[in-house]
Amino acid sequence: MPQTAETIDSAAVRAWCTLALQALGREREEIDAINVYPVPDGDTGTNLYLTAESASRAVEAVFTAHGTGTPDLADVVRAMAHGALIGARGNSGTILAQLLRSMAEVLARGCDGDHLADALRAASASARQAVAHPVEGTILSVASAASEAAPSGAGSGPAAVARAAYDGARTALEATPGQLAVLREAGVVDAGGRGLVTVLGALVEALSGEAPARTPRHQRAVVAPHAVPEVSCGGGGPAYEVIYLLEADDAAVTRLRDRLDGLGDSLVVVGGEGLWNVHVHVDDAGAAVEAGIEAGRPYRIRITHFAAEGPALAGEPAQRAVVAVVPGEGLAALCAEAGATPVVARPGEPPASGELLDAVRRAHAREVVLLPNDADLWHPAAAAAEQARAEGVRVALIPTRAAVQGVAALAVHQPERRFDEDVVAMTAAAGATRYGELAVAARQSFTSAGVCQAGDVLGLIEGDVAVIGRDLAATAETVLDRMLAAGGELVTLILAEDTPPALAERLEAHVRDRYLAVDTCVHHGGSQQAPLLIGVE
């Protein structure tokens, strides 16, 4: 029997983020397909997914930092809001980030049904304030209906409030074609509103344990080519979407809003406390960025031309390319030398689907082999691959778990082979590579090899702690011996920039003295988190 939450706690918020991400992942393509406003560029579902993905990652990071303990609700909802803010994509994603931010501000102060109702009302009001020119029949209308339907002051539990808000949002969604002519002509509901209903449905499930009935599928009607041009930025509207994060004070942002409002449309500025996410559609992308520079410090600047599926690239696309996620700049350079497009995963900042998709687009090839090199990146990589396929790129995702497996796969890559043959060879090379790494324990912890203390050197094999030691070199030798006990022909060592070079020399000598038929290859990975990565082929 499902358990109904009497209050909203950290676990419920975590569940909400996870369920919302899963639901948006399932419905992403459907939402993309009905995206006709404000620009019919078919990416609303993807943008909402990427925004939710960033929020979920931030929440998971808080739980990871607390180890076996439970983080405070205030810390979790603030992490959710911050993650959504820095990862917001597109018009609807930016508005969703503002909705989550305002909800978080209220939920940080209380966790019962009345607080949830207040949070929904605050979210709706702040989202409208963030949009320069609110339009009915959009995600804003759905958010307003959700907040108005949420009961308050009657002692309702959070699950009942969430259910009422969901029902109100769902009803409002069905009414959006009657509010916006472009939706009516295309025969669809608003894509952003559709995504918000999905997010609220995940909230209902997180609080009640029961998933609400799925929103009916809406398919875009076949309409004449002239039916939608007035909202297409490629046909009379602004040509570019500009998004960036901005560090600036409130007064500077007020001036920025006025400046950007005169440059284009679809202006949404969300955030606060010195950090903002800016979204606008303009013809002069440079002027929009310059306005941000005048206001403060813009970064993570993204400029998209609406007439293109992705960034404009000159020349004919290559036949085949490889995109590889790597843990440091050293391996990025190695991959680039081998002809691959690298994506650097910095400590604590794993790449999201959008970054992987951008890399696939930069590769500018008809066929792409994608190497995530981390099991935690398989889902984002799959989402990026799906989107790239929708754009006409043939993508093969090889489920590599570690950077050394990616190096092995790249070593046998032959672009002149047939695509399927090349993918099979690369997959076989990656699968034949056992992987290990060294790490330094940050705190006392229970592991599969026993209890470790802060400062201990941990030797991991295939992701599990196999050795606990005090000395880096001795622990590395033990890990190598265990990995080579099952055989091997080539050992690959990848050193971090702060790992003593003498370690590689010692390990090379160790392999040479004990394993006569085994060769050793050493690479320098740069600022990777692990002092040493090990591969055995």
JSON list of C-alpha atoms in Angstrom, two decimals, residues 81 97-107 118-120 122-127:
[
{"chain": "A", "resi": 81, "resn": "ALA", "atom": "CA", "xyz": [16.98, 25.45, -7.24]},
{"chain": "A", "resi": 97, "resn": "ALA", "atom": "CA", "xyz": [14.17, 27.06, -13.02]},
{"chain": "A", "resi": 98, "resn": "GLN", "atom": "CA", "xyz": [12.41, 30.14, -11.65]},
{"chain": "A", "resi": 99, "resn": "LEU", "atom": "CA", "xyz": [9.42, 28.06, -10.54]},
{"chain": "A", "resi": 100, "resn": "LEU", "atom": "CA", "xyz": [11.71, 25.69, -8.64]},
{"chain": "A", "resi": 101, "resn": "ARG", "atom": "CA", "xyz": [13.69, 28.57, -7.14]},
{"chain": "A", "resi": 102, "resn": "SER", "atom": "CA", "xyz": [10.61, 30.27, -5.72]},
{"chain": "A", "resi": 103, "resn": "MET", "atom": "CA", "xyz": [9.22, 26.98, -4.41]},
{"chain": "A", "resi": 104, "resn": "ALA", "atom": "CA", "xyz": [12.53, 26.29, -2.72]},
{"chain": "A", "resi": 105, "resn": "GLU", "atom": "CA", "xyz": [12.49, 29.64, -0.91]},
{"chain": "A", "resi": 106, "resn": "VAL", "atom": "CA", "xyz": [9.13, 28.78, 0.69]},
{"chain": "A", "resi": 107, "resn": "LEU", "atom": "CA", "xyz": [9.79, 25.08, 1.34]},
{"chain": "A", "resi": 118, "resn": "ASP", "atom": "CA", "xyz": [2.21, 28.87, -0.71]},
{"chain": "A", "resi": 119, "resn": "ALA", "atom": "CA", "xyz": [5.25, 27.66, -2.64]},
{"chain": "A", "resi": 120, "resn": "LEU", "atom": "CA", "xyz": [3.17, 27.03, -5.76]},
{"chain": "A", "resi": 122, "resn": "ALA", "atom": "CA", "xyz": [4.99, 32.16, -5.05]},
{"chain": "A", "resi": 123, "resn": "ALA", "atom": "CA", "xyz": [6.40, 30.19, -7.98]},
{"chain": "A", "resi": 124, "resn": "SER", "atom": "CA", "xyz": [3.65, 31.25, -10.35]},
{"chain": "A", "resi": 125, "resn": "ALA", "atom": "CA", "xyz": [3.95, 34.91, -9.39]},
{"chain": "A", "resi": 126, "resn": "SER", "atom": "CA", "xyz": [7.75, 35.02, -9.70]},
{"chain": "A", "resi": 127, "resn": "ALA", "atom": "CA", "xyz": [7.72, 33.22, -13.06]}
]
